[in-house]
C-alpha positions as a Python dict, from the first residue, in 0.01 Angstrom:
ca = {
    (1, 'X'): (0, 0, 0),
    (2, 'X'): (-135, 343, -90),
    (3, 'X'): (168, 418, -311),
    (4, 'X'): (141, 80, -481),
    (5, 'X'): (-229, 133, -558),
    (6, 'X'): (-161, 481, -690),
    (7, 'X'): (112, 365, -926),
    (8, 'X'): (-71, 47, -1027),
    (9, 'X'): (-324, 262, -1215),
    (10, 'X'): (-57, 446, -1415),
    (11, 'X'): (222, 352, -1650),
    (12, 'X'): (538, 546, -1727),
    (13, 'X'): (664, 550, -2084),
    (14, 'X'): (953, 733, -2246),
    (15, 'X'): (994, 947, -2556),
    (16, 'X'): (1295, 881, -2781),
    (17, 'X'): (1466, 1179, -2610),
    (18, 'X'): (1420, 1015, -2270),
    (19, 'X'): (1135, 1235, -2144),
    (20, 'X'): (891, 1049, -1922),
    (21, 'X'): (514, 1049, -1985),
    (22, 'X'): (251, 924, -1743),
    (23, 'X'): (-50, 748, -1893),
    (24, 'X'): (-337, 547, -1744),
    (25, 'X'): (-292, 171, -1734),
    (26, 'X'): (-424, 20, -2059),
    (27, 'X'): (-320, 319, -2271),
    (28, 'X'): (-217, 250, -2629),
    (29, 'X'): (56, 388, -2850),
    (30, 'X'): (-207, 613, -3011),
    (31, 'X'): (-296, 753, -2665),
    (32, 'X'): (74, 828, -2625),
    (33, 'X'): (79, 1022, -2955),
    (34, 'X'): (-216, 1236, -2840),
    (35, 'X'): (-50, 1292, -2501),
    (36, 'X'): (245, 1458, -2678),
    (37, 'X'): (28, 1693, -2886),
    (38, 'X'): (-312, 1666, -3051),
    (39, 'X'): (-166, 1754, -3395),
    (40, 'X'): (85, 1471, -3361),
    (41, 'X'): (-195, 1234, -3261),
    (42, 'X'): (-407, 1335, -3559),
    (43, 'X'): (-119, 1283, -3803),
    (44, 'X'): (2, 953, -3651),
    (45, 'X'): (71, 692, -3914),
    (46, 'X'): (245, 437, -3696),
    (47, 'X'): (442, 384, -3377),
    (48, 'X'): (761, 211, -3269),
    (49, 'X'): (770, 63, -2922),
    (50, 'X'): (1117, -32, -2801),
    (51, 'X'): (1244, -5, -3159),
    (52, 'X'): (980, -232, -3317),
    (53, 'X'): (696, -118, -3543),
    (54, 'X'): (366, -196, -3372),
    (55, 'X'): (-5, -134, -3448),
    (56, 'X'): (-167, 183, -3314),
    (57, 'X'): (-377, -19, -3069),
    (58, 'X'): (-76, -177, -2896),
    (59, 'X'): (-117, -153, -2519),
    (60, 'X'): (185, 7, -2354),
    (61, 'X'): (368, -112, -2043),
    (62, 'X'): (574, 86, -1794),
    (63, 'X'): (926, 141, -1919),
    (64, 'X'): (839, 126, -2291),
    (65, 'X'): (1011, 374, -2520),
    (66, 'X'): (763, 500, -2781),
    (67, 'X'): (840, 679, -3108),
    (68, 'X'): (554, 826, -3311),
    (69, 'X'): (569, 819, -3691),
    (70, 'X'): (359, 1093, -3853),
    (71, 'X'): (245, 1178, -4204),
    (72, 'X'): (94, 1508, -4321),
    (73, 'X'): (-166, 1314, -4524),
    (74, 'X'): (-283, 1096, -4233),
    (75, 'X'): (-633, 1152, -4092),
    (76, 'X'): (-812, 974, -3807),
    (77, 'X'): (-1072, 710, -3885),
    (78, 'X'): (-1366, 603, -3673),
    (79, 'X'): (-1171, 283, -3587),
    (80, 'X'): (-929, 496, -3388),
    (81, 'X'): (-1199, 550, -3126),
    (82, 'X'): (-1170, 177, -3047),
    (83, 'X'): (-790, 204, -3015),
    (84, 'X'): (-769, 478, -2751),
    (85, 'X'): (-856, 476, -2383),
    (86, 'X'): (-795, 836, -2275),
    (87, 'X'): (-1078, 1086, -2297),
    (88, 'X'): (-843, 1350, -2441),
    (89, 'X'): (-762, 1129, -2741),
    (90, 'X'): (-1127, 1028, -2791),
    (91, 'X'): (-1244, 1390, -2786),
    (92, 'X'): (-978, 1503, -3034),
    (93, 'X'): (-1060, 1217, -3273),
    (94, 'X'): (-1435, 1288, -3251),
    (95, 'X'): (-1374, 1658, -3321),
    (96, 'X'): (-1171, 1581, -3633),
    (97, 'X'): (-1427, 1325, -3754),
    (98, 'X'): (-1713, 1574, -3699),
    (99, 'X'): (-1524, 1847, -3888),
    (100, 'X'): (-1468, 1609, -4180),
    (101, 'X'): (-1835, 1507, -4178),
    (102, 'X'): (-1948, 1871, -4178),
    (103, 'X'): (-1711, 1959, -4464),
    (104, 'X'): (-1838, 1666, -4673),
    (105, 'X'): (-2198, 1762, -4585),
    (106, 'X'): (-2141, 2122, -4701),
    (107, 'X'): (-2006, 1996, -5033),
    (108, 'X'): (-2298, 1750, -5051),
    (109, 'X'): (-2552, 2029, -5002),
    (110, 'X'): (-2406, 2224, -5294),
    (111, 'X'): (-2403, 1912, -5507),
    (112, 'X'): (-2762, 1828, -5411),
    (113, 'X'): (-2876, 2180, -5499),
    (114, 'X'): (-2724, 2146, -5848),
    (115, 'X'): (-2865, 1797, -5906),
    (116, 'X'): (-3215, 1899, -5796),
    (117, 'X'): (-3200, 2211, -6013),
    (118, 'X'): (-3142, 1983, -6313),
    (119, 'X'): (-3459, 1796, -6212),
    (120, 'X'): (-3650, 2128, -6191),
    (121, 'X'): (-3679, 2107, -5811),
    (122, 'X'): (-3561, 2391, -5591),
    (123, 'X'): (-3400, 2304, -5260),
    (124, 'X'): (-3625, 2414, -4974),
    (125, 'X'): (-3683, 2301, -4618),
    (126, 'X'): (-3989, 2104, -4731),
    (127, 'X'): (-3794, 1926, -5007),
    (128, 'X'): (-3511, 1848, -4763),
    (129, 'X'): (-3761, 1696, -4517),
    (130, 'X'): (-3919, 1492, -4797),
    (131, 'X'): (-3576, 1367, -4906),
    (132, 'X'): (-3482, 1275, -4547),
    (133, 'X'): (-3805, 1075, -4518),
    (134, 'X'): (-3771, 923, -4865),
    (135, 'X'): (-3419, 794, -4792),
    (136, 'X'): (-3516, 698, -4433),
    (137, 'X'): (-3248, 915, -4273),
    (138, 'X'): (-3250, 1092, -3938),
    (139, 'X'): (-3128, 1443, -4021),
    (140, 'X'): (-3055, 1674, -4310),
    (141, 'X'): (-2684, 1647, -4220),
    (142, 'X'): (-2709, 1272, -4292),
    (143, 'X'): (-2871, 1351, -4627),
    (144, 'X'): (-2605, 1603, -4731),
    (145, 'X'): (-2325, 1373, -4610),
    (146, 'X'): (-2459, 1080, -4813),
    (147, 'X'): (-2481, 1296, -5123),
    (148, 'X'): (-2128, 1423, -5055),
    (149, 'X'): (-1978, 1073, -5034),
    (150, 'X'): (-2177, 957, -5336),
    (151, 'X'): (-2402, 697, -5172),
    (152, 'X'): (-2708, 886, -5300),
    (153, 'X'): (-2671, 886, -5676),
    (154, 'X'): (-2847, 1070, -5960),
    (155, 'X'): (-3080, 777, -6025),
    (156, 'X'): (-3199, 782, -5662),
    (157, 'X'): (-3281, 1151, -5697),
    (158, 'X'): (-3461, 1089, -6029),
    (159, 'X'): (-3669, 819, -5858),
    (160, 'X'): (-3754, 1069, -5582),
    (161, 'X'): (-3855, 1331, -5839),
    (162, 'X'): (-4074, 1080, -6024),
    (163, 'X'): (-4247, 976, -5703),
    (164, 'X'): (-4295, 1340, -5606),
    (165, 'X'): (-4458, 1424, -5940),
    (166, 'X'): (-4681, 1111, -5921),
    (167, 'X'): (-4795, 1215, -5574),
    (168, 'X'): (-4883, 1562, -5703),
    (169, 'X'): (-5070, 1418, -6002),
    (170, 'X'): (-5275, 1191, -5777),
    (171, 'X'): (-5351, 1484, -5548),
    (172, 'X'): (-5481, 1697, -5836),
    (173, 'X'): (-5682, 1408, -5985),
    (174, 'X'): (-5850, 1354, -5648),
    (175, 'X'): (-5926, 1728, -5625),
    (176, 'X'): (-6080, 1731, -5974),
    (177, 'X'): (-6300, 1426, -5898),
    (178, 'X'): (-6438, 1596, -5587),
    (179, 'X'): (-6546, 1908, -5781),
}
């Protein structure tokens, strides 16, 4: 009974060369790709199970032969997190997604600096905080990422600048009335 319970929680699948891989029950073909090597998992474009092309979220069974099809241009998407069951695969996918987000955010910060300079606003911590609040975001990383992917456009920034100057005008008018 002990042996049966032990093996009931694992499946055994084969590489095209006949090597055996042990995976947890419920593992998918994408889990298999990450079990071979994280770089193979990241570049996985498709899989063949027992000679047939199958989706990446196909659940494997003991005895399946799995071939991984890779592409140098392939990158993980957030949907992949729903396809995998192993923590190794989830961690690798999250790491790649976070790296991509940070790269886009860096580019977005440079782009935001240039766009604000055209509006005669210099990028400072205070301006970043005001922009985060204005666009109802949680962090500055969210702000830079949104600028990087283009969801915050020039017109949105012009609206922010107009509101900022109106707020300053009202502040000074109130100051003048008090004196």
